PDB file of C-alpha atoms in Angstrom:
ATOM      1  CA  MET V   1      -9.720 -33.903 -48.175  1.00 64.00           C
ATOM      2  CA  THR V   2      -6.829 -35.893 -48.121  1.00 80.00           C
ATOM      3  CA  ASN V   3      -6.383 -38.776 -44.742  1.00 83.00           C
ATOM      4  CA  LYS V   4      -3.360 -36.545 -43.850  1.00 86.00           C
ATOM      5  CA  ALA V   5      -4.804 -33.099 -44.064  1.00 85.00           C
ATOM      6  CA  PHE V   6      -7.964 -34.440 -41.886  1.00 86.00           C
ATOM      7  CA  LYS V   7      -5.249 -35.499 -39.417  1.00 87.00           C
ATOM      8  CA  VAL V   8      -4.411 -32.478 -39.373  1.00 88.00           C
ATOM      9  CA  VAL V   9      -7.071 -30.363 -39.121  1.00 89.00           C
ATOM     10  CA  LEU V  10      -8.090 -32.817 -36.068  1.00 89.00           C
ATOM     11  CA  THR V  11      -4.621 -32.204 -34.322  1.00 90.00           C
ATOM     12  CA  CYS V  12      -5.182 -28.416 -34.583  1.00 89.00           C
ATOM     13  CA  LEU V  13      -8.194 -29.170 -33.360  1.00 90.00           C
ATOM     14  CA  ILE V  14      -7.973 -30.573 -30.694  1.00 92.00           C
ATOM     15  CA  MET V  15      -4.471 -28.734 -29.181  1.00 91.00           C
ATOM     16  CA  ILE V  16      -6.759 -25.052 -29.320  1.00 92.00           C
ATOM     17  CA  THR V  17      -9.323 -27.859 -27.043  1.00 92.00           C
ATOM     18  CA  ILE V  18      -6.697 -28.687 -24.878  1.00 92.00           C
ATOM     19  CA  ILE V  19      -5.602 -25.242 -24.503  1.00 92.00           C
ATOM     20  CA  GLY V  20      -9.148 -23.314 -24.070  1.00 89.00           C
ATOM     21  CA  LEU V  21      -9.359 -26.304 -21.219  1.00 89.00           C
ATOM     22  CA  ALA V  22      -6.097 -25.250 -19.189  1.00 89.00           C
ATOM     23  CA  LEU V  23      -6.821 -21.405 -19.950  1.00 88.00           C
ATOM     24  CA  VAL V  24     -10.409 -21.343 -18.582  1.00 87.00           C
ATOM     25  CA  ILE V  25      -9.292 -24.017 -15.162  1.00 87.00           C
ATOM     26  CA  PHE V  26      -6.355 -21.194 -14.454  1.00 86.00           C
ATOM     27  CA  LEU V  27      -9.115 -18.432 -14.802  1.00 83.00           C
ATOM     28  CA  LEU V  28     -11.544 -20.263 -12.178  1.00 83.00           C
ATOM     29  CA  LEU V  29      -8.856 -21.377 -10.393  1.00 82.00           C
ATOM     30  CA  ASN V  30      -7.354 -17.698  -9.713  1.00 77.00           C
ATOM     31  CA  ASN V  31     -10.546 -15.968  -9.842  1.00 65.00           C
ATOM     32  CA  ASN V  32     -12.181 -17.948  -6.799  1.00 56.00           C
ATOM     33  CA  ASN V  33     -10.322 -15.312  -4.196  1.00 55.00           C
ATOM     34  CA  ALA V  34     -11.027 -11.976  -5.898  1.00 49.00           C
ATOM     35  CA  ASP V  35     -14.198 -11.602  -3.878  1.00 51.00           C
ATOM     36  CA  ASN V  36     -11.925 -12.389  -0.642  1.00 55.00           C
ATOM     37  CA  ASP V  37      -9.997  -9.656  -1.655  1.00 60.00           C
ATOM     38  CA  VAL V  38     -12.467  -7.059  -0.959  1.00 71.00           C
ATOM     39  CA  ILE V  39     -11.581  -5.220   2.711  1.00 77.00           C
ATOM     40  CA  THR V  40     -14.212  -3.538   4.072  1.00 87.00           C
ATOM     41  CA  ILE V  41     -13.732   0.102   5.993  1.00 88.00           C
ATOM     42  CA  ASP V  42     -14.357  -1.848   9.078  1.00 89.00           C
ATOM     43  CA  ASP V  43     -11.545  -3.751   8.597  1.00 88.00           C
ATOM     44  CA  GLN V  44      -9.364  -1.389   7.559  1.00 89.00           C
ATOM     45  CA  ILE V  45     -10.379   0.987  10.770  1.00 90.00           C
ATOM     46  CA  GLU V  46      -9.290  -2.250  12.776  1.00 93.00           C
ATOM     47  CA  ALA V  47      -5.799  -2.882  11.295  1.00 93.00           C
ATOM     48  CA  SER V  48      -5.075   0.928  11.413  1.00 94.00           C
ATOM     49  CA  TYR V  49      -3.033   2.890  13.677  1.00 95.00           C
ATOM     50  CA  MET V  50      -3.587   6.928  14.428  1.00 95.00           C
ATOM     51  CA  THR V  51      -0.989   9.033  15.366  1.00 95.00           C
ATOM     52  CA  GLU V  52      -0.479  11.318  17.920  1.00 95.00           C
ATOM     53  CA  ALA V  53      -0.199  14.981  16.351  1.00 95.00           C
ATOM     54  CA  MET V  54       3.799  15.030  14.855  1.00 95.00           C
ATOM     55  CA  ASN V  55       5.270  19.261  15.022  1.00 94.00           C
ATOM     56  CA  ILE V  56       7.751  19.256  12.841  1.00 93.00           C
ATOM     57  CA  ASP V  57       9.748  21.841  11.530  1.00 92.00           C
ATOM     58  CA  LEU V  58      10.444  23.017   7.575  1.00 92.00           C
ATOM     59  CA  SER V  59      12.997  24.540   5.964  1.00 91.00           C
ATOM     60  CA  ASP V  60      11.628  28.117   5.158  1.00 92.00           C
ATOM     61  CA  ASN V  61      11.581  29.032   9.435  1.00 91.00           C
ATOM     62  CA  ARG V  62       7.606  27.514   9.934  1.00 93.00           C
ATOM     63  CA  TYR V  63       6.549  24.405  12.044  1.00 92.00           C
ATOM     64  CA  ALA V  64       3.978  22.094  10.946  1.00 93.00           C
ATOM     65  CA  GLN V  65       1.816  19.959  13.040  1.00 96.00           C
ATOM     66  CA  LEU V  66       0.578  16.533  11.429  1.00 95.00           C
ATOM     67  CA  GLN V  67      -1.730  13.887  12.490  1.00 96.00           C
ATOM     68  CA  PHE V  68      -1.037  10.443  10.689  1.00 96.00           C
ATOM     69  CA  ARG V  69      -3.487   7.743   9.920  1.00 96.00           C
ATOM     70  CA  ILE V  70      -1.982   4.135   8.599  1.00 96.00           C
ATOM     71  CA  ILE V  71      -3.967   0.871   7.222  1.00 95.00           C
ATOM     72  CA  THR V  72      -2.068  -1.679   7.481  1.00 95.00           C
ATOM     73  CA  ASP V  73      -3.289  -5.487   5.959  1.00 92.00           C
ATOM     74  CA  SER V  74      -3.614  -7.157   9.351  1.00 92.00           C
ATOM     75  CA  VAL V  75      -4.021  -6.063  12.663  1.00 94.00           C
ATOM     76  CA  ASP V  76      -0.718  -7.969  13.970  1.00 95.00           C
ATOM     77  CA  THR V  77       1.006  -5.581  11.348  1.00 94.00           C
ATOM     78  CA  ARG V  78      -0.905  -2.598  13.031  1.00 95.00           C
ATOM     79  CA  ASP V  79       0.598  -4.033  16.466  1.00 95.00           C
ATOM     80  CA  GLU V  80       3.755  -4.242  15.129  1.00 95.00           C
ATOM     81  CA  MET V  81       3.551  -0.550  13.563  1.00 95.00           C
ATOM     82  CA  GLU V  82       2.595   0.270  17.155  1.00 95.00           C
ATOM     83  CA  LYS V  83       6.424  -0.758  18.724  1.00 95.00           C
ATOM     84  CA  ARG V  84       8.071   1.701  14.966  1.00 95.00           C
ATOM     85  CA  ILE V  85       6.100   4.883  15.263  1.00 95.00           C
ATOM     86  CA  PHE V  86       9.769   5.737  16.960  1.00 96.00           C
ATOM     87  CA  GLN V  87      11.194   4.420  12.919  1.00 96.00           C
ATOM     88  CA  PHE V  88       8.106   6.467  11.358  1.00 95.00           C
ATOM     89  CA  GLN V  89       8.813   9.685  13.171  1.00 95.00           C
ATOM     90  CA  ASN V  90      12.613   9.276  12.443  1.00 95.00           C
ATOM     91  CA  LEU V  91      11.887   8.742   8.712  1.00 95.00           C
ATOM     92  CA  LEU V  92       8.713  12.330   9.203  1.00 94.00           C
ATOM     93  CA  ILE V  93      11.780  14.329  10.336  1.00 93.00           C
ATOM     94  CA  LYS V  94      14.237  12.921   7.513  1.00 93.00           C
ATOM     95  CA  GLU V  95      11.647  13.538   4.442  1.00 91.00           C
ATOM     96  CA  THR V  96      10.907  17.063   5.921  1.00 91.00           C
ATOM     97  CA  VAL V  97      14.036  18.359   6.856  1.00 90.00           C
ATOM     98  CA  ASP V  98      14.631  20.113   3.727  1.00 91.00           C
ATOM     99  CA  MET V  99      10.957  20.377   2.362  1.00 91.00           C
ATOM    100  CA  ASN V 100       9.191  23.998   3.078  1.00 91.00           C
ATOM    101  CA  SER V 101       5.702  24.737   3.481  1.00 90.00           C
ATOM    102  CA  GLU V 102       4.953  25.220   0.272  1.00 91.00           C
ATOM    103  CA  GLU V 103       6.718  21.988  -0.786  1.00 90.00           C
ATOM    104  CA  LEU V 104       4.033  20.668   2.001  1.00 88.00           C
ATOM    105  CA  ASN V 105       1.214  21.743   0.807  1.00 88.00           C
ATOM    106  CA  SER V 106       1.775  21.183  -2.795  1.00 87.00           C
ATOM    107  CA  ASP V 107       1.475  17.363  -3.187  1.00 84.00           C
ATOM    108  CA  LEU V 108       0.200  15.462  -0.257  1.00 91.00           C
ATOM    109  CA  SER V 109      -0.765  11.884  -2.135  1.00 92.00           C
ATOM    110  CA  ALA V 110       3.247  11.580  -3.062  1.00 92.00           C
ATOM    111  CA  PHE V 111       4.298  12.489   0.309  1.00 93.00           C
ATOM    112  CA  GLU V 112       1.901   9.409   2.077  1.00 95.00           C
ATOM    113  CA  THR V 113       3.283   7.422  -1.006  1.00 95.00           C
ATOM    114  CA  ARG V 114       7.435   8.075  -0.145  1.00 94.00           C
ATOM    115  CA  LEU V 115       6.016   7.845   3.405  1.00 95.00           C
ATOM    116  CA  LYS V 116       4.599   4.177   2.993  1.00 96.00           C
ATOM    117  CA  ASP V 117       7.318   3.021   0.644  1.00 96.00           C
ATOM    118  CA  GLU V 118      10.067   3.904   2.978  1.00 95.00           C
ATOM    119  CA  MET V 119       8.225   2.467   6.078  1.00 96.00           C
ATOM    120  CA  ASN V 120       7.243  -0.919   4.470  1.00 95.00           C
ATOM    121  CA  VAL V 121      10.970  -2.092   4.732  1.00 96.00           C
ATOM    122  CA  PHE V 122      11.043  -1.531   7.889  1.00 95.00           C
ATOM    123  CA  MET V 123       8.451  -3.421   8.340  1.00 94.00           C
ATOM    124  CA  GLU V 124       8.937  -7.275   9.172  1.00 93.00           C
ATOM    125  CA  ASP V 125       5.344  -8.670   8.829  1.00 88.00           C
ATOM    126  CA  GLY V 126       2.730  -7.140   6.531  1.00 92.00           C
ATOM    127  CA  GLU V 127       3.022  -4.251   4.499  1.00 94.00           C
ATOM    128  CA  ILE V 128       1.471  -0.764   5.553  1.00 95.00           C
ATOM    129  CA  THR V 129      -0.959  -0.441   2.542  1.00 94.00           C
ATOM    130  CA  ASP V 130      -1.921   3.608   3.084  1.00 95.00           C
ATOM    131  CA  ILE V 131      -1.073   6.492   4.848  1.00 95.00           C
ATOM    132  CA  PHE V 132      -3.180   9.452   5.515  1.00 96.00           C
ATOM    133  CA  ILE V 133      -2.542  12.634   6.713  1.00 95.00           C
ATOM    134  CA  VAL V 134      -5.402  13.433   8.825  1.00 95.00           C
ATOM    135  CA  SER V 135      -4.634  17.279  10.768  1.00 95.00           C
ATOM    136  CA  LYS V 136      -2.551  19.304   9.088  1.00 94.00           C
ATOM    137  CA  ILE V 137      -1.493  22.608  10.245  1.00 94.00           C
ATOM    138  CA  ILE V 138       1.378  24.968   9.094  1.00 92.00           C
ATOM    139  CA  GLN V 139       2.249  27.922  11.128  1.00 91.00           C
TER     140      GLN V 139
END
Protein backbone atom coordinates (compact mmCIF):
# COMPACT_ATOMS: atom_id res chain seq x y z
CA MET A 1 0.00 0.00 0.00
CA THR A 2 1.39 3.38 -0.90
CA ASN A 3 1.86 6.17 1.55
CA LYS A 4 -0.88 8.28 -0.09
CA ALA A 5 -3.47 5.47 -0.01
CA PHE A 6 -2.63 4.75 3.64
CA LYS A 7 -3.28 8.40 4.55
CA VAL A 8 -6.66 8.37 2.76
CA VAL A 9 -7.77 5.18 4.53
CA LEU A 10 -6.55 6.49 7.89
CA THR A 11 -8.38 9.81 7.37
CA CYS A 12 -11.61 7.99 6.48
CA LEU A 13 -11.35 5.78 9.58
CA ILE A 14 -10.74 8.82 11.80
CA MET A 15 -13.75 10.64 10.27
CA ILE A 16 -16.02 7.62 10.76
CA THR A 17 -14.85 7.33 14.38
CA ILE A 18 -15.50 11.02 15.09
CA ILE A 19 -18.97 10.88 13.52
CA GLY A 20 -19.77 7.72 15.47
CA LEU A 21 -18.67 9.25 18.77
CA ALA A 22 -20.69 12.40 18.07
CA LEU A 23 -23.77 10.28 17.34
CA VAL A 24 -23.35 8.26 20.55
CA ILE A 25 -22.94 11.44 22.62
CA PHE A 26 -25.99 13.00 20.97
CA LEU A 27 -28.14 9.94 21.65
CA LEU A 28 -27.01 9.73 25.27
CA LEU A 29 -27.74 13.39 25.93
CA ASN A 30 -31.18 13.27 24.32
CA ASN A 31 -32.16 9.90 25.73
CA ASN A 32 -31.62 10.70 29.41
CA ASN A 33 -35.02 12.46 29.71
CA ALA A 34 -37.01 9.64 28.10
CA ASP A 35 -37.84 8.02 31.43
CA ASN A 36 -38.88 11.34 32.95
CA ASP A 37 -41.41 12.03 30.17
CA VAL A 38 -43.71 9.19 31.26
CA ILE A 39 -46.80 10.69 32.89
CA THR A 40 -48.54 8.48 35.42
CA ILE A 41 -52.31 8.22 35.66
CA ASP A 42 -52.14 9.95 39.06
CA ASP A 43 -50.33 12.91 37.47
CA GLN A 44 -52.92 13.02 34.69
CA ILE A 45 -55.79 13.07 37.17
CA GLU A 46 -54.12 15.79 39.23
CA ALA A 47 -53.61 17.91 36.11
CA SER A 48 -57.11 17.35 34.73
CA TYR A 49 -60.32 19.31 34.87
CA MET A 50 -63.81 17.77 34.85
CA THR A 51 -66.47 19.97 33.31
CA GLU A 52 -70.05 20.08 34.44
CA ALA A 53 -72.61 18.49 32.15
CA MET A 54 -73.23 20.85 29.23
CA ASN A 55 -76.40 20.90 27.14
CA ILE A 56 -76.17 21.63 23.43
CA ASP A 57 -78.78 21.89 20.70
CA LEU A 58 -78.27 19.80 17.59
CA SER A 59 -79.37 20.66 14.07
CA ASP A 60 -81.90 17.78 13.92
CA ASN A 61 -83.98 19.32 16.75
CA ARG A 62 -82.47 17.03 19.34
CA TYR A 63 -80.17 17.96 22.15
CA ALA A 64 -77.15 16.41 23.77
CA GLN A 65 -75.72 16.57 27.22
CA LEU A 66 -71.94 16.17 27.30
CA GLN A 67 -69.40 16.09 30.09
CA PHE A 68 -65.65 16.24 29.50
CA ARG A 69 -62.42 15.38 31.31
CA ILE A 70 -59.75 17.78 30.06
CA ILE A 71 -56.18 16.57 30.65
CA THR A 72 -53.48 19.24 30.77
CA ASP A 73 -49.71 19.05 31.03
CA SER A 74 -49.50 20.59 34.54
CA VAL A 75 -51.52 21.75 37.53
CA ASP A 76 -50.92 25.37 36.51
CA THR A 77 -52.36 24.67 33.07
CA ARG A 78 -55.37 23.00 34.71
CA ASP A 79 -55.93 26.18 36.75
CA GLU A 80 -55.79 28.24 33.55
CA MET A 81 -58.28 25.85 31.91
CA GLU A 82 -60.69 26.35 34.81
CA LYS A 83 -60.57 30.09 34.15
CA ARG A 84 -61.15 29.53 30.43
CA ILE A 85 -64.17 27.23 30.78
CA PHE A 86 -66.41 29.91 29.23
CA GLN A 87 -64.24 29.80 26.10
CA PHE A 88 -64.52 26.02 26.03
CA GLN A 89 -68.31 26.25 26.29
CA ASN A 90 -68.39 28.80 23.48
CA LEU A 91 -66.15 26.59 21.34
CA LEU A 92 -68.39 23.59 22.03
CA ILE A 93 -71.45 25.52 20.88
CA LYS A 94 -69.70 26.70 17.72
CA GLU A 95 -68.47 23.17 16.90
CA THR A 96 -71.88 21.57 17.36
CA VAL A 97 -74.20 24.19 15.88
CA ASP A 98 -74.35 22.39 12.51
CA MET A 99 -74.02 18.85 13.87
CA ASN A 100 -76.87 16.40 14.05
CA SER A 101 -77.10 13.49 16.46
CA GLU A 102 -75.74 11.02 13.91
CA GLU A 103 -72.63 13.12 13.29
CA LEU A 104 -72.05 13.49 17.01
CA ASN A 105 -72.22 9.71 17.43
CA SER A 106 -70.08 8.85 14.42
CA ASP A 107 -66.52 10.00 15.21
CA LEU A 108 -66.02 11.08 18.81
CA SER A 109 -62.23 10.84 18.63
CA ALA A 110 -62.03 13.40 15.83
CA PHE A 111 -64.47 15.64 17.72
CA GLU A 112 -62.34 15.44 20.89
CA THR A 113 -59.18 16.20 18.89
CA ARG A 114 -60.80 19.23 17.22
CA LEU A 115 -61.85 20.61 20.59
CA LYS A 116 -58.35 20.04 22.02
CA ASP A 117 -56.58 21.67 19.08
CA GLU A 118 -58.86 24.70 19.00
CA MET A 119 -58.77 25.14 22.77
CA ASN A 120 -54.96 25.03 22.78
CA VAL A 121 -55.01 28.20 20.68
CA PHE A 122 -56.39 30.05 23.72
CA MET A 123 -53.96 28.58 26.25
CA GLU A 124 -51.09 30.86 27.26
CA ASP A 125 -49.11 28.60 29.62
CA GLY A 126 -48.88 24.89 28.89
CA GLU A 127 -51.24 22.88 26.76
CA ILE A 128 -54.19 20.55 26.82
CA THR A 129 -52.92 17.07 26.05
CA ASP A 130 -56.27 15.23 25.78
CA ILE A 131 -59.99 15.77 25.98
CA PHE A 132 -62.23 12.83 26.81
CA ILE A 133 -66.00 12.70 26.63
CA VAL A 134 -66.92 11.00 29.89
CA SER A 135 -70.69 11.33 29.65
CA LYS A 136 -72.93 11.66 26.59
CA ILE A 137 -76.71 11.67 26.42
CA ILE A 138 -78.57 12.45 23.21
CA GLN A 139 -82.34 12.98 23.25
